[in-house]
CSV table of C-alpha atoms in Angstrom, one decimal:
chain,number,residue,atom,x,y,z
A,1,UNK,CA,0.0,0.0,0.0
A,2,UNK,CA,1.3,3.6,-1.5
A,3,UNK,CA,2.1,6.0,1.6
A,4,UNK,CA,2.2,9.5,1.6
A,5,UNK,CA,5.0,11.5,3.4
A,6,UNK,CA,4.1,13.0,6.7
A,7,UNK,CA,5.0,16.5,4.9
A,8,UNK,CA,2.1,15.7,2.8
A,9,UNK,CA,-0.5,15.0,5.4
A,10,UNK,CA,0.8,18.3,7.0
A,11,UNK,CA,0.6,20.2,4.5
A,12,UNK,CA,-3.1,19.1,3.4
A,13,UNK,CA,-4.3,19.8,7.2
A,14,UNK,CA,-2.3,23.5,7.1
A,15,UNK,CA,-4.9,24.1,4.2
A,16,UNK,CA,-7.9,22.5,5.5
A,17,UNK,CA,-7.4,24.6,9.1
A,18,UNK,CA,-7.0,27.4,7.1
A,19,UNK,CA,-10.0,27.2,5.1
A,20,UNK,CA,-11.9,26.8,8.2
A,21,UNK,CA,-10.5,29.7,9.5
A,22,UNK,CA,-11.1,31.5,6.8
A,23,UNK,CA,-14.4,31.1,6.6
A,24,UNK,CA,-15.0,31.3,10.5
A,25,UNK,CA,-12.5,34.6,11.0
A,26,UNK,CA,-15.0,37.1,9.1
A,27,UNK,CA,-17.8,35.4,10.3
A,28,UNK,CA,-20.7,36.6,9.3
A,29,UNK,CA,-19.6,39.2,6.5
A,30,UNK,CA,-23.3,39.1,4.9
A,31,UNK,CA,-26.6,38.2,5.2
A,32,UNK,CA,-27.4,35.4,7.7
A,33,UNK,CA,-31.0,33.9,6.8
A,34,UNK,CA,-33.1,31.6,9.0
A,35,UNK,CA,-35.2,29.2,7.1
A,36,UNK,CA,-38.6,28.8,8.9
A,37,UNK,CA,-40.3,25.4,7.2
A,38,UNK,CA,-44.0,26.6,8.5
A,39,UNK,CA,-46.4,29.4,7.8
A,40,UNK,CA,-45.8,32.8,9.6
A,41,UNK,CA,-47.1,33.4,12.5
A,42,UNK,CA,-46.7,30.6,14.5
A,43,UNK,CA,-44.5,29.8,17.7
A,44,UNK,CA,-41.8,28.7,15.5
A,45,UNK,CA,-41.9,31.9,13.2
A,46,UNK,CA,-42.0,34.6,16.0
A,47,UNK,CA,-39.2,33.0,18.4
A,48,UNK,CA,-37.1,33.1,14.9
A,49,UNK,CA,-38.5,36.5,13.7
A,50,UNK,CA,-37.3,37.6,17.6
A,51,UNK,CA,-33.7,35.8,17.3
A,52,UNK,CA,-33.5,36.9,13.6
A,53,UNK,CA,-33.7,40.9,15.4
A,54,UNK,CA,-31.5,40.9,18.2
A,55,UNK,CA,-29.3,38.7,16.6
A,56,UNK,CA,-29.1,41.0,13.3
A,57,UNK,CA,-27.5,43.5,16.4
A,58,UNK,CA,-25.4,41.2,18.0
A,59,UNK,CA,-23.5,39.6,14.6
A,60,UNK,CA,-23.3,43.4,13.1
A,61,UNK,CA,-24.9,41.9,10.1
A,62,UNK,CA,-28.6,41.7,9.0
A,63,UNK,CA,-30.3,38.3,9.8
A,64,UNK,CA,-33.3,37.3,7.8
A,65,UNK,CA,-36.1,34.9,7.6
A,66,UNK,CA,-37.5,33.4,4.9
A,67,UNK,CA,-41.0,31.2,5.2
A,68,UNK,CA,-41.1,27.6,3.4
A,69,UNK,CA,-44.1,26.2,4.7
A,70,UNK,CA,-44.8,22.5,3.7
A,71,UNK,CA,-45.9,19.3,4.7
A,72,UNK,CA,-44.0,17.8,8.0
A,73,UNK,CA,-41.6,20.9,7.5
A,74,UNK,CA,-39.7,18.9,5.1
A,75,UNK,CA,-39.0,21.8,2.0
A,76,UNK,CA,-37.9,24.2,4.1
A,77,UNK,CA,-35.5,21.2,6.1
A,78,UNK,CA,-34.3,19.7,3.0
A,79,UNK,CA,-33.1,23.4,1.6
A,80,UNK,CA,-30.9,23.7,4.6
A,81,UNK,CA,-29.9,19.9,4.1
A,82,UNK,CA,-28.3,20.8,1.1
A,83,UNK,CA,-27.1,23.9,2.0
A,84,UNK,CA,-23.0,25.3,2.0
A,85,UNK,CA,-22.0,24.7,5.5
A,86,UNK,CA,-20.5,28.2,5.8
A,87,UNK,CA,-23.0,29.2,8.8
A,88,UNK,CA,-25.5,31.7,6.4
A,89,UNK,CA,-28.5,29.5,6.3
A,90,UNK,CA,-30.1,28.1,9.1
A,91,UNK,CA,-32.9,26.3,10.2
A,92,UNK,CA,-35.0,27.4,12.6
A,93,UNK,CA,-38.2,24.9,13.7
A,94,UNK,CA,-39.7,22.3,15.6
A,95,UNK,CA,-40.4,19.4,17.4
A,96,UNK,CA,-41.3,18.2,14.0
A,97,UNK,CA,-37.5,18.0,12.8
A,98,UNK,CA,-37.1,15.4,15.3
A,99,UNK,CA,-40.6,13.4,15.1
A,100,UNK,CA,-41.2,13.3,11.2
A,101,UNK,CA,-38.4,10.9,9.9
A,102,UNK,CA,-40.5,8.3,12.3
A,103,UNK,CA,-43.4,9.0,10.4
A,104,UNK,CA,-43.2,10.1,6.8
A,105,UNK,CA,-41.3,7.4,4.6
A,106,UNK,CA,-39.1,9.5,2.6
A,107,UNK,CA,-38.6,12.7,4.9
A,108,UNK,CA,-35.4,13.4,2.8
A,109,UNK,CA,-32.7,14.2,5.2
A,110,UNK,CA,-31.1,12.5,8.2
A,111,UNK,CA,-31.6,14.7,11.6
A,112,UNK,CA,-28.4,13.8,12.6
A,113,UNK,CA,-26.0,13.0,9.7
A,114,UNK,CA,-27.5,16.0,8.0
A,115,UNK,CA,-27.4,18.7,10.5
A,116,UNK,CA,-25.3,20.7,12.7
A,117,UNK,CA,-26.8,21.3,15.9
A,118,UNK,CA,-26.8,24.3,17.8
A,119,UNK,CA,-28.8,24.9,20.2
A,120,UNK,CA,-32.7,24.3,21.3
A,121,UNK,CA,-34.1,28.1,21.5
A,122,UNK,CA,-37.4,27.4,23.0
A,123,UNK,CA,-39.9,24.8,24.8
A,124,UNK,CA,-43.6,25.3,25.2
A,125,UNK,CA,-45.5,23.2,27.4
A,126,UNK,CA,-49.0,22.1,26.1
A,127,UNK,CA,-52.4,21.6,27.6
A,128,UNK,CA,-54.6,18.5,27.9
A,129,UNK,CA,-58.2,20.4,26.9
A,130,UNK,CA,-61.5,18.3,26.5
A,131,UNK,CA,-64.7,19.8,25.4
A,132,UNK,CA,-66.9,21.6,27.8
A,133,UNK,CA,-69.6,18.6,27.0
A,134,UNK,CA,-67.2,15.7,28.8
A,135,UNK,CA,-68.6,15.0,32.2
A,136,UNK,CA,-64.6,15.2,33.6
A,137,UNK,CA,-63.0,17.9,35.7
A,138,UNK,CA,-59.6,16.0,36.3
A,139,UNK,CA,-57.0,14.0,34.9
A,140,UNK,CA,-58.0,10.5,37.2
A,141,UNK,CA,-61.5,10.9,35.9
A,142,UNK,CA,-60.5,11.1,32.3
A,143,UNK,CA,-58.2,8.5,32.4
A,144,UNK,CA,-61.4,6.2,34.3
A,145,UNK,CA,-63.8,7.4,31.5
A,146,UNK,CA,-61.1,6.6,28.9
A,147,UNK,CA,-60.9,3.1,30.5
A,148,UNK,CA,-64.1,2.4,30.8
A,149,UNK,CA,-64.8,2.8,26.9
A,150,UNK,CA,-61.8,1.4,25.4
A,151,UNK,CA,-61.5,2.8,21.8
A,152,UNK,CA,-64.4,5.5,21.8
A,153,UNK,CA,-62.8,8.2,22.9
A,154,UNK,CA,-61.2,10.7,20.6
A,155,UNK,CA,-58.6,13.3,20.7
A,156,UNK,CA,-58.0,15.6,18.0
A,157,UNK,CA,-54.4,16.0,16.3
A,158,UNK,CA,-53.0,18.4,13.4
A,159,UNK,CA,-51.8,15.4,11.3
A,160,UNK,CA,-50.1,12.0,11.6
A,161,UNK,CA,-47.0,12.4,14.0
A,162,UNK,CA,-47.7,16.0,14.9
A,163,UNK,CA,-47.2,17.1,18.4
A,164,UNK,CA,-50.6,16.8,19.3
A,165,UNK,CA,-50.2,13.2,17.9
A,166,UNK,CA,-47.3,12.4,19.7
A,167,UNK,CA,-48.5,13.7,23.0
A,168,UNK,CA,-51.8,12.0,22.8
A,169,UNK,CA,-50.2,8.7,21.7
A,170,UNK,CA,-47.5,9.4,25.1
A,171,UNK,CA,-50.5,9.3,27.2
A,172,UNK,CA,-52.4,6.8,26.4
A,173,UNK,CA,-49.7,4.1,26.6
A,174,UNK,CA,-48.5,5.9,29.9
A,175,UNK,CA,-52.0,5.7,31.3
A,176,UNK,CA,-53.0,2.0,29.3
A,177,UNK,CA,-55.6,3.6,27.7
A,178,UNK,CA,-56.9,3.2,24.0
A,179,UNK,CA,-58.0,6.0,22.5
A,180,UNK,CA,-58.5,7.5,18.7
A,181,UNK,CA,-57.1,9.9,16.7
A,182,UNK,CA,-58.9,11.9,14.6
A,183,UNK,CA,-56.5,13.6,12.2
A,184,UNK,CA,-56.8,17.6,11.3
A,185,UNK,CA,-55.3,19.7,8.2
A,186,UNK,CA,-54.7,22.1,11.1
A,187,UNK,CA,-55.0,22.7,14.6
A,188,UNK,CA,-57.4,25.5,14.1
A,189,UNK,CA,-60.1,22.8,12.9
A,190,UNK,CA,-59.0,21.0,16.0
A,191,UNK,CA,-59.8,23.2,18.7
A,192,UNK,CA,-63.5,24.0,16.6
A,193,UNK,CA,-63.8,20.2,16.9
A,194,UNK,CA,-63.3,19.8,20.4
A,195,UNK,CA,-65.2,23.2,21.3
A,196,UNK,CA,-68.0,21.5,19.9
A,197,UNK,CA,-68.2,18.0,21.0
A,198,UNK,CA,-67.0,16.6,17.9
A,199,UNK,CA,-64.4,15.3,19.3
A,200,UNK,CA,-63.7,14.7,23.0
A,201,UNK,CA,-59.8,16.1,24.0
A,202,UNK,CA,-57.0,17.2,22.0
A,203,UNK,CA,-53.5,18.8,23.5
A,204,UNK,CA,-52.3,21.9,22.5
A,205,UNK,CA,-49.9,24.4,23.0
A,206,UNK,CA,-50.9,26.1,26.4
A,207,UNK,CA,-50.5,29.9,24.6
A,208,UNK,CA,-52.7,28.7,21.8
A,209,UNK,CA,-55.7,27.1,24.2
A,210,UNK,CA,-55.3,30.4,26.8
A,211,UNK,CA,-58.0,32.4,24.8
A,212,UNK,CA,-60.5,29.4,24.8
A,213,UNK,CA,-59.6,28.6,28.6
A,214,UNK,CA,-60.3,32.4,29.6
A,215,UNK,CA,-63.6,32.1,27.3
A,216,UNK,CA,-64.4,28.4,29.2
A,217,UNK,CA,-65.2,27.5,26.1
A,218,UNK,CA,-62.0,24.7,26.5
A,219,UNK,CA,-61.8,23.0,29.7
A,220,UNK,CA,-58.0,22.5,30.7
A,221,UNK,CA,-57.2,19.5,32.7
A,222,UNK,CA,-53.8,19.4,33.0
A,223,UNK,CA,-50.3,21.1,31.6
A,224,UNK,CA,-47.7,18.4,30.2
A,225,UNK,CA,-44.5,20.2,31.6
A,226,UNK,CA,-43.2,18.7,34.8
A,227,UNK,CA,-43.8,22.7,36.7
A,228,UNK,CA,-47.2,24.3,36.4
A,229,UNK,CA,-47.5,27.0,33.8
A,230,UNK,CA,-47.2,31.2,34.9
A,231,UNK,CA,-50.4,31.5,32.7
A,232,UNK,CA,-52.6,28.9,34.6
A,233,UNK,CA,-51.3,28.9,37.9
A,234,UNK,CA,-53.6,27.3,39.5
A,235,UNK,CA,-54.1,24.3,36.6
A,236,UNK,CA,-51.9,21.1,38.2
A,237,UNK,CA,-49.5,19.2,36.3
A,238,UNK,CA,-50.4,15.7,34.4
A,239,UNK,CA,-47.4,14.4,36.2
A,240,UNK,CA,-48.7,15.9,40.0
A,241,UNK,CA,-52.8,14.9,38.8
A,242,UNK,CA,-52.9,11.2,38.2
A,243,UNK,CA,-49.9,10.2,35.6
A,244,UNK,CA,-46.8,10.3,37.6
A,245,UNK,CA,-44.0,11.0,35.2
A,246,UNK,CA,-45.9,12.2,32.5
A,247,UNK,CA,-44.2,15.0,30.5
A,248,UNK,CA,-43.8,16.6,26.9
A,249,UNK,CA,-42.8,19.7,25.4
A,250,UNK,CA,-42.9,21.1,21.9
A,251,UNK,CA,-39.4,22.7,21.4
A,252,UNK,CA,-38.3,24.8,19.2
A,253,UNK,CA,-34.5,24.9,17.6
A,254,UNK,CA,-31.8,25.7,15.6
A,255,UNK,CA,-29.4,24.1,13.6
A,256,UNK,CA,-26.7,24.2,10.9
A,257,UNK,CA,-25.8,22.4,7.6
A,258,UNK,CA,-23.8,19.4,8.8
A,259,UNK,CA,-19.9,20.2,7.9
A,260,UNK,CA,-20.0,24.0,9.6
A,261,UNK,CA,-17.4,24.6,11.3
A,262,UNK,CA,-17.2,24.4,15.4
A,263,UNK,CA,-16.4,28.1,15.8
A,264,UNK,CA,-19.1,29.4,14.1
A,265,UNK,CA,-21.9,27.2,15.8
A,266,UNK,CA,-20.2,28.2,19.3
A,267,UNK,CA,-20.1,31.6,18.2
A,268,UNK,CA,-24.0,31.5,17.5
A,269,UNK,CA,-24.9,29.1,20.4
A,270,UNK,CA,-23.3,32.0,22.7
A,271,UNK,CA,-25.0,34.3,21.2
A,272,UNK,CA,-28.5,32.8,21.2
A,273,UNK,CA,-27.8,32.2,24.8
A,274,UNK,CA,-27.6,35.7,25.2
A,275,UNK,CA,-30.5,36.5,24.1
A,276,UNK,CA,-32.6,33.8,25.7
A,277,UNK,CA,-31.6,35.0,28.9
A,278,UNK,CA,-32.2,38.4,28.6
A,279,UNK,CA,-34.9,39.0,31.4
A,280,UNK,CA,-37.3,41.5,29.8
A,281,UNK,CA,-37.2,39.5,26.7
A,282,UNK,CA,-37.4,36.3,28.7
A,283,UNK,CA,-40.4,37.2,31.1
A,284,UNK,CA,-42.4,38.8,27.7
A,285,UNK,CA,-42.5,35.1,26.5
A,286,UNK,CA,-43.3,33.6,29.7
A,287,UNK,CA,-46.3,35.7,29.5
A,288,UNK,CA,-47.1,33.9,26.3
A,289,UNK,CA,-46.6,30.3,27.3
A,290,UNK,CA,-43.1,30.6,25.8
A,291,UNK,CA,-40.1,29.7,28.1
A,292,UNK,CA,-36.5,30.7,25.9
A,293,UNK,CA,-33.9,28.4,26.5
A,294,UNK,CA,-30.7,27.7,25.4
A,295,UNK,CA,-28.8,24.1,26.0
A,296,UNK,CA,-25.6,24.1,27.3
A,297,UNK,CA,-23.6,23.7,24.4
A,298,UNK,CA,-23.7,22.8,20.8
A,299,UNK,CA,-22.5,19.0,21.8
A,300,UNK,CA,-24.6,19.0,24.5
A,301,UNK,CA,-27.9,19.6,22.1
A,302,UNK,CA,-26.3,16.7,19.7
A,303,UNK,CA,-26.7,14.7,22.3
A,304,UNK,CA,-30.2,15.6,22.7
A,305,UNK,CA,-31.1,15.5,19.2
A,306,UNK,CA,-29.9,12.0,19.2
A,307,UNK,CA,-31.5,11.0,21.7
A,308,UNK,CA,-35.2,12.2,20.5
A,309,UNK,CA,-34.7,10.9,17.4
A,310,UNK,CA,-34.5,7.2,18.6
A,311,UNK,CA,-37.5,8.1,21.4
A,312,UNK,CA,-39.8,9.2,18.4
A,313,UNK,CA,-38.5,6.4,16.3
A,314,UNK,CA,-39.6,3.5,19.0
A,315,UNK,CA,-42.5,5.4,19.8
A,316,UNK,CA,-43.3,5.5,16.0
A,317,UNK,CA,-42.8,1.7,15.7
A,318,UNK,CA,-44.3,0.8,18.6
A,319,UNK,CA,-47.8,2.6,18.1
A,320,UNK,CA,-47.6,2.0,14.5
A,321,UNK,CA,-47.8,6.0,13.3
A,322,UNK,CA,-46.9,6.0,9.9
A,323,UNK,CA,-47.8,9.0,7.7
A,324,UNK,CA,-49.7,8.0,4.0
């Protein structure tokens, strides 16, 4: 076998460092734009729209956002996918980056051989709601109405494998219930459904649900996050209220074409740390249902992306969710 001098190999990783530096030692030195897979508007689109802001201050170059709503997310994904991993398009979304390869057959990228991860940027607890019309007030009596008809009762989701899906499917093989899904083109139709009996519960984003609660015309039974939500103080837990360990976010996040260099996701990871933690920013959002977060470090949120990947992925195969 030929081998090539150690002068060689030097010599090719001289270059190679100094390409990456190159590229990182500037960094930015145009426009930065987030890719948003969904519609504007949403959760998703106004955290990014916020980053998009004070990050536009913080790099000294404009950062933009540019809507490609689809199906599952997966245009706007597979854009970034393919990509230049020079750090100047991103892609900022949801829970959904993580959940749809476990669902749709041909998502058309890899989560994790296709992405640089840098850092989550949001999480928003959601709401277990049931129509007004259910004789329930609490989670143990839903769970003993749900057991005592096996299969009739329904709970209303924005599509196969959406979160409203996932957390549905979460707790009914947590509780050992069986239950139906009725599947929405979106979770506006959802909530008309279950505010008129149509269908019996759905969960949903607890900023989303808040007007409805307020009007009673959703009746909130629980919140999925593990701490009770600032907007509904006095609304207990799933986990505290009859499913001990029960507990689901949607997150939001943000990541990189895979191949972009470490200093320029650190350099953005610190900076969207930053920001997460700026208090007046921070508590506006908590007013919303929104917590900011940042993880700890880009390899530290690969981990995590990892590790959701596989939990949707047995969840997936073990419930049978499979998208047409």
């Amino acid at each position: 076998m030929q081998t090539i001098p150690y002068a060689a190999v030097a010599l090719v990783a001289a270059a190679m460092s100094a390409t990456a530096l190159g590229q990182t030692a500037g960094y930015p030195n145009r426009v930065v734009k987030f890719i948003v897979p969904v519609a504007a508007g949403g959760t998703v689109d106004i955290v990014a729209r916020t980053l998009a802001q004070r990050l536009t201050d913080a790099l000294g170059h404009q950062v933009i956002v540019e809507n490609r709503p689809s199906a599952s997310s997966l245009v706007g994904t597979q854009v970034v996918a393919k990509s230049p991993p020079d750090g100047y398009t991103l892609l900022a979304t949801s829970t959904t980056f993580l959940s749809a390869p476990a669902v749709v057959k041909d998502p058309g990228y890899d989560p994790v051989k296709d992405f640089a991860p840098i850092t989550l940027t949001c999480r928003v607890p959601m709401v277990l709601d049931v129509s007004p019309n259910l004789p329930v007030r609490s989670i143990k009596e839903f769970i003993a109405l749900a057991k005592a008809r096996p299969g009739e009762i329904t709970y209303a989701a924005s599509g196969v494998g959406s979160t409203g899906h996932i957390a549905g499917e979460l707790f009914a093989r947590q509780a050992g219930l069986k239950m139906l899904p009725i599947q929405y083109k979106g979770n506006a139709q959802s909530i008309v459904e279950v505010i008129g009996g149509q269908v019996a519960m759905m969960f949903d984003q607890v900023g989303t649900s808040a007007p409805y609660i307020r009007a009673r015309k959703l009746r909130p039974l629980g919140i999925t996050s593990k701490k009770r939500s600032q907007l509904f103080p006095d609304l207990p837990t799933i986990d505290e209220s009859g499913l001990p360990g029960y507990e689901d976010y949607t997150v939001n996040v943000l990541l990189a074409p895979a191949g972009t260099s470490k200093e320029i996701l650190a350099r953005l990871h610190a900076e969207v740390t930053k920001i997460a933690g700026a208090p007046e920013l921070h508590k506006r959002f908590l007013d919303q249902g929104i917590e900011l977060i940042a993880s700890p470090s880009p390899d530290d949120f690969a981990a995590y992306v990892k590790s959701e990947v596989a939990r949707y992925a047995k969840l997936a195969k073990d419930a049978g969710i499979k998208a047409d």
